[in-house]
mmCIF file of N, CA and C in Angstrom:
data_model
loop_
_atom_site.group_PDB
_atom_site.id
_atom_site.type_symbol
_atom_site.label_atom_id
_atom_site.label_comp_id
_atom_site.label_asym_id
_atom_site.label_seq_id
_atom_site.Cartn_x
_atom_site.Cartn_y
_atom_site.Cartn_z
ATOM 1 N N ALA A 1 88.889 57.263 94.123
ATOM 2 C CA ALA A 1 88.797 58.594 94.686
ATOM 3 C C ALA A 1 87.798 59.403 93.854
ATOM 4 N N ALA A 2 86.973 60.142 94.537
ATOM 5 C CA ALA A 2 85.964 60.967 93.872
ATOM 6 C C ALA A 2 86.423 62.424 93.867
ATOM 7 N N ILE A 3 86.212 63.057 92.743
ATOM 8 C CA ILE A 3 86.533 64.481 92.638
ATOM 9 C C ILE A 3 85.230 65.256 92.765
ATOM 10 N N VAL A 4 85.179 66.144 93.727
ATOM 11 C CA VAL A 4 83.977 66.932 93.968
ATOM 12 C C VAL A 4 84.164 68.307 93.338
ATOM 13 N N ARG A 5 83.232 68.692 92.492
ATOM 14 C CA ARG A 5 83.292 69.998 91.830
ATOM 15 C C ARG A 5 82.094 70.851 92.212
ATOM 16 N N GLN A 6 81.683 70.745 93.430
ATOM 17 C CA GLN A 6 80.532 71.499 93.904
ATOM 18 C C GLN A 6 80.834 72.998 93.857
ATOM 19 N N ASN A 7 79.878 73.756 93.375
ATOM 20 C CA ASN A 7 79.987 75.218 93.301
ATOM 21 C C ASN A 7 81.133 75.704 92.419
ATOM 22 N N GLN A 8 81.573 74.885 91.474
ATOM 23 C CA GLN A 8 82.664 75.302 90.599
ATOM 24 C C GLN A 8 82.292 76.564 89.821
ATOM 25 N N ARG A 9 81.075 76.637 89.308
ATOM 26 C CA ARG A 9 80.651 77.784 88.521
ATOM 27 C C ARG A 9 80.375 79.010 89.396
ATOM 28 N N ARG A 10 80.159 78.811 90.643
ATOM 29 C CA ARG A 10 79.822 79.893 91.557
ATOM 30 C C ARG A 10 80.909 80.959 91.624
ATOM 31 N N PHE A 11 82.157 80.573 91.439
ATOM 32 C CA PHE A 11 83.258 81.511 91.626
ATOM 33 C C PHE A 11 83.815 82.059 90.317
ATOM 34 N N HIS A 12 83.133 81.795 89.217
ATOM 35 C CA HIS A 12 83.536 82.365 87.933
ATOM 36 C C HIS A 12 83.194 83.852 87.938
ATOM 37 N N LYS A 13 84.167 84.684 87.622
ATOM 38 C CA LYS A 13 83.918 86.129 87.592
ATOM 39 C C LYS A 13 83.505 86.528 86.179
ATOM 40 N N PRO A 14 82.265 86.989 86.001
ATOM 41 C CA PRO A 14 81.806 87.393 84.674
ATOM 42 C C PRO A 14 82.601 88.586 84.144
ATOM 43 N N LEU A 15 82.810 88.607 82.850
ATOM 44 C CA LEU A 15 83.527 89.696 82.201
ATOM 45 C C LEU A 15 82.562 90.848 81.925
ATOM 46 N N LEU A 16 82.865 92.011 82.479
ATOM 47 C CA LEU A 16 82.051 93.208 82.257
ATOM 48 C C LEU A 16 82.781 94.074 81.241
ATOM 49 N N THR A 17 82.136 94.342 80.124
ATOM 50 C CA THR A 17 82.808 95.033 79.024
ATOM 51 C C THR A 17 82.390 96.491 78.863
ATOM 52 N N THR A 18 81.461 96.959 79.685
ATOM 53 C CA THR A 18 81.012 98.348 79.596
ATOM 54 C C THR A 18 81.128 99.004 80.964
ATOM 55 N N ARG A 19 81.155 100.321 80.976
ATOM 56 C CA ARG A 19 81.279 101.047 82.253
ATOM 57 C C ARG A 19 80.047 100.862 83.137
ATOM 58 N N TYR A 20 78.854 100.876 82.536
ATOM 59 C CA TYR A 20 77.609 100.738 83.292
ATOM 60 C C TYR A 20 76.864 99.483 82.868
ATOM 61 N N GLN A 21 76.089 98.946 83.810
ATOM 62 C CA GLN A 21 75.284 97.758 83.555
ATOM 63 C C GLN A 21 73.848 98.015 83.988
ATOM 64 N N ALA A 22 72.927 97.318 83.325
ATOM 65 C CA ALA A 22 71.517 97.309 83.723
ATOM 66 C C ALA A 22 71.302 96.030 84.518
ATOM 67 N N VAL A 23 70.763 96.161 85.723
ATOM 68 C CA VAL A 23 70.507 95.008 86.584
ATOM 69 C C VAL A 23 68.998 94.860 86.726
ATOM 70 N N THR A 24 68.467 93.787 86.166
ATOM 71 C CA THR A 24 67.036 93.517 86.255
ATOM 72 C C THR A 24 66.808 92.539 87.395
ATOM 73 N N LEU A 25 66.001 92.951 88.352
ATOM 74 C CA LEU A 25 65.709 92.100 89.502
ATOM 75 C C LEU A 25 64.611 91.109 89.152
ATOM 76 N N THR A 26 64.463 90.101 89.981
ATOM 77 C CA THR A 26 63.455 89.073 89.725
ATOM 78 C C THR A 26 62.039 89.631 89.793
ATOM 79 N N ASN A 27 61.851 90.781 90.454
ATOM 80 C CA ASN A 27 60.517 91.392 90.509
ATOM 81 C C ASN A 27 60.257 92.319 89.318
ATOM 82 N N GLY A 28 61.218 92.412 88.388
ATOM 83 C CA GLY A 28 61.052 93.220 87.190
ATOM 84 C C GLY A 28 61.617 94.626 87.282
ATOM 85 N N HIS A 29 61.994 95.071 88.469
ATOM 86 C CA HIS A 29 62.548 96.416 88.644
ATOM 87 C C HIS A 29 63.956 96.463 88.043
ATOM 88 N N VAL A 30 64.307 97.576 87.411
ATOM 89 C CA VAL A 30 65.619 97.708 86.778
ATOM 90 C C VAL A 30 66.389 98.856 87.418
ATOM 91 N N PHE A 31 67.625 98.565 87.811
ATOM 92 C CA PHE A 31 68.552 99.573 88.308
ATOM 93 C C PHE A 31 69.747 99.603 87.369
ATOM 94 N N TYR A 32 70.420 100.734 87.330
ATOM 95 C CA TYR A 32 71.599 100.894 86.492
ATOM 96 C C TYR A 32 72.743 101.348 87.376
ATOM 97 N N GLY A 33 73.956 101.055 86.962
ATOM 98 C CA GLY A 33 75.135 101.477 87.699
ATOM 99 C C GLY A 33 76.326 100.627 87.318
ATOM 100 N N ARG A 34 77.335 100.637 88.189
ATOM 101 C CA ARG A 34 78.540 99.831 87.985
ATOM 102 C C ARG A 34 78.509 98.698 89.004
ATOM 103 N N ILE A 35 78.383 97.470 88.527
ATOM 104 C CA ILE A 35 78.233 96.352 89.450
ATOM 105 C C ILE A 35 79.600 95.789 89.833
ATOM 106 N N ASP A 36 79.812 95.620 91.128
ATOM 107 C CA ASP A 36 81.022 95.016 91.681
ATOM 108 C C ASP A 36 80.640 93.722 92.381
ATOM 109 N N HIS A 37 81.602 92.838 92.487
ATOM 110 C CA HIS A 37 81.444 91.569 93.212
ATOM 111 C C HIS A 37 80.362 90.686 92.596
ATOM 112 N N LEU A 38 80.190 90.786 91.287
ATOM 113 C CA LEU A 38 79.239 89.914 90.607
ATOM 114 C C LEU A 38 79.761 88.485 90.706
ATOM 115 N N GLY A 39 78.902 87.562 91.040
ATOM 116 C CA GLY A 39 79.306 86.175 91.249
ATOM 117 C C GLY A 39 79.426 85.838 92.725
ATOM 118 N N THR A 40 79.201 86.840 93.597
ATOM 119 C CA THR A 40 79.197 86.584 95.039
ATOM 120 C C THR A 40 77.751 86.573 95.531
ATOM 121 N N ASP A 41 77.566 86.324 96.813
ATOM 122 C CA ASP A 41 76.215 86.284 97.379
ATOM 123 C C ASP A 41 75.556 87.660 97.444
ATOM 124 N N HIS A 42 76.364 88.730 97.505
ATOM 125 C CA HIS A 42 75.821 90.088 97.633
ATOM 126 C C HIS A 42 76.581 91.065 96.737
ATOM 127 N N PRO A 43 76.284 91.074 95.429
ATOM 128 C CA PRO A 43 76.907 92.066 94.549
ATOM 129 C C PRO A 43 76.525 93.487 94.974
ATOM 130 N N VAL A 44 77.380 94.436 94.644
ATOM 131 C CA VAL A 44 77.163 95.842 94.994
ATOM 132 C C VAL A 44 77.010 96.646 93.705
ATOM 133 N N LEU A 45 75.942 97.430 93.620
ATOM 134 C CA LEU A 45 75.716 98.304 92.470
ATOM 135 C C LEU A 45 76.101 99.718 92.888
ATOM 136 N N ARG A 46 77.199 100.216 92.328
ATOM 137 C CA ARG A 46 77.716 101.548 92.673
ATOM 138 C C ARG A 46 77.201 102.591 91.680
ATOM 139 N N ASP A 47 77.183 103.844 92.112
ATOM 140 C CA ASP A 47 76.630 104.934 91.290
ATOM 141 C C ASP A 47 75.250 104.542 90.775
ATOM 142 N N ALA A 48 74.441 104.014 91.670
ATOM 143 C CA ALA A 48 73.139 103.445 91.293
ATOM 144 C C ALA A 48 72.137 104.525 90.906
ATOM 145 N N PHE A 49 71.353 104.210 89.890
ATOM 146 C CA PHE A 49 70.292 105.113 89.460
ATOM 147 C C PHE A 49 69.196 104.336 88.754
ATOM 148 N N GLU A 50 68.088 105.025 88.560
ATOM 149 C CA GLU A 50 66.964 104.490 87.801
ATOM 150 C C GLU A 50 66.730 105.439 86.630
ATOM 151 N N LEU A 51 65.947 105.006 85.679
ATOM 152 C CA LEU A 51 65.589 105.867 84.556
ATOM 153 C C LEU A 51 64.114 106.187 84.603
ATOM 154 N N ARG A 52 63.811 107.414 84.296
ATOM 155 C CA ARG A 52 62.421 107.822 84.142
ATOM 156 C C ARG A 52 62.250 108.135 82.657
ATOM 157 N N THR A 53 61.328 107.445 82.012
ATOM 158 C CA THR A 53 61.084 107.655 80.587
ATOM 159 C C THR A 53 59.852 108.528 80.420
ATOM 160 N N GLU A 54 60.035 109.621 79.692
ATOM 161 C CA GLU A 54 58.945 110.574 79.476
ATOM 162 C C GLU A 54 58.883 110.929 77.999
ATOM 163 N N PRO A 55 57.691 111.164 77.470
ATOM 164 C CA PRO A 55 57.608 111.596 76.071
ATOM 165 C C PRO A 55 58.010 113.068 75.943
ATOM 166 N N ASP A 56 58.746 113.376 74.895
ATOM 167 C CA ASP A 56 59.098 114.761 74.592
ATOM 168 C C ASP A 56 57.843 115.441 74.054
ATOM 169 N N PRO A 57 57.378 116.547 74.681
ATOM 170 C CA PRO A 57 56.131 117.184 74.249
ATOM 171 C C PRO A 57 56.167 117.691 72.803
ATOM 172 N N LYS A 58 57.348 118.043 72.313
ATOM 173 C CA LYS A 58 57.450 118.577 70.952
ATOM 174 C C LYS A 58 57.483 117.471 69.899
ATOM 175 N N SER A 59 58.349 116.480 70.125
ATOM 176 C CA SER A 59 58.519 115.443 69.102
ATOM 177 C C SER A 59 57.682 114.195 69.362
ATOM 178 N N GLY A 60 57.282 113.993 70.621
ATOM 179 C CA GLY A 60 56.533 112.791 70.971
ATOM 180 C C GLY A 60 57.424 111.584 71.205
ATOM 181 N N ARG A 61 58.727 111.731 70.963
ATOM 182 C CA ARG A 61 59.670 110.630 71.187
ATOM 183 C C ARG A 61 59.963 110.486 72.672
ATOM 184 N N ALA A 62 60.323 109.276 73.074
ATOM 185 C CA ALA A 62 60.646 109.015 74.476
ATOM 186 C C ALA A 62 62.002 109.622 74.821
ATOM 187 N N THR A 63 62.076 110.251 75.989
ATOM 188 C CA THR A 63 63.345 110.748 76.512
ATOM 189 C C THR A 63 63.603 110.043 77.830
ATOM 190 N N HIS A 64 64.880 109.842 78.132
ATOM 191 C CA HIS A 64 65.265 109.131 79.350
ATOM 192 C C HIS A 64 65.920 110.111 80.318
ATOM 193 N N ALA A 65 65.377 110.211 81.521
ATOM 194 C CA ALA A 65 65.952 111.058 82.564
ATOM 195 C C ALA A 65 66.579 110.164 83.622
ATOM 196 N N VAL A 66 67.832 110.434 83.946
ATOM 197 C CA VAL A 66 68.553 109.674 84.963
ATOM 198 C C VAL A 66 68.158 110.192 86.341
ATOM 199 N N VAL A 67 67.741 109.290 87.221
ATOM 200 C CA VAL A 67 67.368 109.644 88.594
ATOM 201 C C VAL A 67 68.324 108.899 89.521
ATOM 202 N N TRP A 68 69.299 109.628 90.054
ATOM 203 C CA TRP A 68 70.325 109.020 90.897
ATOM 204 C C TRP A 68 69.738 108.641 92.253
ATOM 205 N N ARG A 69 70.119 107.480 92.766
ATOM 206 C CA ARG A 69 69.657 107.034 94.084
ATOM 207 C C ARG A 69 70.189 107.956 95.183
ATOM 208 N N LYS A 70 71.384 108.513 94.985
ATOM 209 C CA LYS A 70 71.945 109.376 96.030
ATOM 210 C C LYS A 70 71.185 110.689 96.170
ATOM 211 N N SER A 71 70.327 110.997 95.200
ATOM 212 C CA SER A 71 69.480 112.187 95.303
ATOM 213 C C SER A 71 68.155 111.872 95.983
ATOM 214 N N GLY A 72 67.934 110.609 96.301
ATOM 215 C CA GLY A 72 66.686 110.180 96.930
ATOM 216 C C GLY A 72 66.702 110.385 98.427
ATOM 217 N N PRO A 73 65.665 109.923 99.115
ATOM 218 C CA PRO A 73 65.536 110.141 100.556
ATOM 219 C C PRO A 73 66.654 109.517 101.383
ATOM 220 N N THR A 74 67.231 108.401 100.926
ATOM 221 C CA THR A 74 68.285 107.750 101.714
ATOM 222 C C THR A 74 69.662 108.311 101.418
ATOM 223 N N GLY A 75 69.836 108.937 100.260
ATOM 224 C CA GLY A 75 71.142 109.465 99.882
ATOM 225 C C GLY A 75 72.150 108.383 99.537
ATOM 226 N N ALA A 76 71.677 107.169 99.294
ATOM 227 C CA ALA A 76 72.568 106.034 99.038
ATOM 228 C C ALA A 76 73.214 106.146 97.661
ATOM 229 N N ASP A 77 74.538 105.948 97.619
ATOM 230 C CA ASP A 77 75.218 105.956 96.325
ATOM 231 C C ASP A 77 75.471 104.540 95.813
ATOM 232 N N HIS A 78 75.055 103.538 96.585
ATOM 233 C CA HIS A 78 75.195 102.153 96.142
ATOM 234 C C HIS A 78 74.076 101.296 96.720
ATOM 235 N N LEU A 79 73.865 100.153 96.093
ATOM 236 C CA LEU A 79 72.880 99.179 96.561
ATOM 237 C C LEU A 79 73.586 97.850 96.761
ATOM 238 N N ILE A 80 73.312 97.186 97.858
ATOM 239 C CA ILE A 80 73.811 95.833 98.092
ATOM 240 C C ILE A 80 72.651 94.901 97.788
ATOM 241 N N LEU A 81 72.831 94.067 96.778
ATOM 242 C CA LEU A 81 71.743 93.228 96.281
ATOM 243 C C LEU A 81 71.989 91.763 96.605
ATOM 244 N N PRO A 82 71.000 91.062 97.145
ATOM 245 C CA PRO A 82 71.153 89.616 97.286
ATOM 246 C C PRO A 82 71.210 88.994 95.888
ATOM 247 N N ALA A 83 72.167 88.130 95.652
ATOM 248 C CA ALA A 83 72.331 87.529 94.327
ATOM 249 C C ALA A 83 71.058 86.837 93.858
ATOM 250 N N ALA A 84 70.299 86.259 94.781
ATOM 251 C CA ALA A 84 69.072 85.548 94.414
ATOM 252 C C ALA A 84 68.007 86.491 93.861
ATOM 253 N N SER A 85 68.127 87.798 94.129
ATOM 254 C CA SER A 85 67.130 88.753 93.630
ATOM 255 C C SER A 85 67.469 89.283 92.238
ATOM 256 N N ILE A 86 68.645 88.932 91.714
ATOM 257 C CA ILE A 86 69.065 89.411 90.398
ATOM 258 C C ILE A 86 68.613 88.427 89.333
ATOM 259 N N GLY A 87 67.781 88.922 88.412
ATOM 260 C CA GLY A 87 67.339 88.086 87.297
ATOM 261 C C GLY A 87 68.428 87.974 86.248
ATOM 262 N N PHE A 88 68.937 89.133 85.812
ATOM 263 C CA PHE A 88 70.042 89.142 84.855
ATOM 264 C C PHE A 88 70.701 90.512 84.826
ATOM 265 N N VAL A 89 71.909 90.549 84.264
ATOM 266 C CA VAL A 89 72.702 91.770 84.147
ATOM 267 C C VAL A 89 73.035 91.963 82.670
ATOM 268 N N GLU A 90 72.827 93.191 82.181
ATOM 269 C CA GLU A 90 73.119 93.500 80.783
ATOM 270 C C GLU A 90 74.106 94.657 80.701
ATOM 271 N N PRO A 91 74.988 94.641 79.699
ATOM 272 C CA PRO A 91 75.856 95.801 79.497
ATOM 273 C C PRO A 91 75.053 96.965 78.925
ATOM 274 N N VAL A 92 75.444 98.183 79.282
ATOM 275 C CA VAL A 92 74.832 99.391 78.709
ATOM 276 C C VAL A 92 75.897 100.037 77.826
ATOM 277 N N ARG A 93 75.708 99.958 76.529
ATOM 278 C CA ARG A 93 76.668 100.546 75.595
ATOM 279 C C ARG A 93 76.586 102.065 75.654
ATOM 280 N N SER A 94 77.721 102.714 75.501
ATOM 281 C CA SER A 94 77.754 104.180 75.585
ATOM 282 C C SER A 94 77.019 104.848 74.429
ATOM 283 N N ASP A 95 76.850 104.142 73.302
ATOM 284 C CA ASP A 95 76.153 104.742 72.165
ATOM 285 C C ASP A 95 74.661 104.399 72.125
ATOM 286 N N SER A 96 74.166 103.711 73.153
ATOM 287 C CA SER A 96 72.733 103.397 73.236
ATOM 288 C C SER A 96 71.982 104.611 73.789
ATOM 289 N N PRO A 97 70.654 104.672 73.625
ATOM 290 C CA PRO A 97 69.895 105.798 74.198
ATOM 291 C C PRO A 97 70.105 105.938 75.708
ATOM 292 N N ILE A 98 70.156 104.827 76.416
ATOM 293 C CA ILE A 98 70.373 104.889 77.865
ATOM 294 C C ILE A 98 71.804 105.322 78.165
ATOM 295 N N GLY A 99 72.764 104.801 77.422
ATOM 296 C CA GLY A 99 74.157 105.206 77.594
ATOM 297 C C GLY A 99 74.345 106.693 77.357
ATOM 298 N N GLN A 100 73.658 107.232 76.359
ATOM 299 C CA GLN A 100 73.743 108.667 76.074
ATOM 300 C C GLN A 100 73.090 109.497 77.180
ATOM 301 N N ALA A 101 71.998 108.993 77.759
ATOM 302 C CA ALA A 101 71.352 109.695 78.882
ATOM 303 C C ALA A 101 72.283 109.723 80.092
ATOM 304 N N ILE A 102 72.989 108.626 80.334
ATOM 305 C CA ILE A 102 73.946 108.571 81.447
ATOM 306 C C ILE A 102 75.071 109.574 81.206
ATOM 307 N N GLU A 103 75.602 109.575 79.995
ATOM 308 C CA GLU A 103 76.688 110.495 79.662
ATOM 309 C C GLU A 103 76.253 111.943 79.855
ATOM 310 N N GLN A 104 75.053 112.278 79.408
ATOM 311 C CA GLN A 104 74.532 113.639 79.561
ATOM 312 C C GLN A 104 74.381 113.998 81.040
ATOM 313 N N ALA A 105 73.858 113.068 81.836
ATOM 314 C CA ALA A 105 73.647 113.334 83.268
ATOM 315 C C ALA A 105 74.969 113.522 83.997
ATOM 316 N N THR A 106 75.980 112.735 83.661
ATOM 317 C CA THR A 106 77.270 112.876 84.332
ATOM 318 C C THR A 106 78.010 114.113 83.835
ATOM 319 N N ARG A 107 77.780 114.501 82.596
ATOM 320 C CA ARG A 107 78.407 115.710 82.047
ATOM 321 C C ARG A 107 77.798 116.961 82.676
ATOM 322 N N ASP A 108 76.501 116.919 82.960
ATOM 323 C CA ASP A 108 75.818 118.067 83.559
ATOM 324 C C ASP A 108 76.227 118.297 85.008
ATOM 325 N N GLY A 109 76.926 117.336 85.583
ATOM 326 C CA GLY A 109 77.404 117.503 86.948
ATOM 327 C C GLY A 109 76.415 117.030 87.977
ATOM 328 N N GLU A 110 75.594 117.913 88.476
ATOM 329 C CA GLU A 110 74.652 117.587 89.548
ATOM 330 C C GLU A 110 73.596 116.614 89.048
ATOM 331 N N PRO A 111 73.574 115.384 89.601
ATOM 332 C CA PRO A 111 72.546 114.431 89.184
ATOM 333 C C PRO A 111 71.170 114.843 89.669
ATOM 334 N N ARG A 112 70.154 114.386 88.946
ATOM 335 C CA ARG A 112 68.770 114.685 89.330
ATOM 336 C C ARG A 112 68.330 113.775 90.443
#
């Protein structure tokens, strides 16, 4: 008797240890948000946003501005992504520069 283990790894649910994740697509574009259904054919990125990096005119240091997708032309608060288009997913720590930008944007209330 043969034991078939086809697609065994396909149904492993990855452990997400942070509130937000960075999702890098195969084309190099990066979205941020809370990813659901990771490990399926169509993961969903909720509270989706992008970052705009701009130099601070006074200090010259880079600042990160959160640009929420729901503030865009479509008003979408989530993205449904084909799994094949996802290059990799990274955790966004709350004490990282990006994590702090997210915290500031959510604390300010109205997203940009």
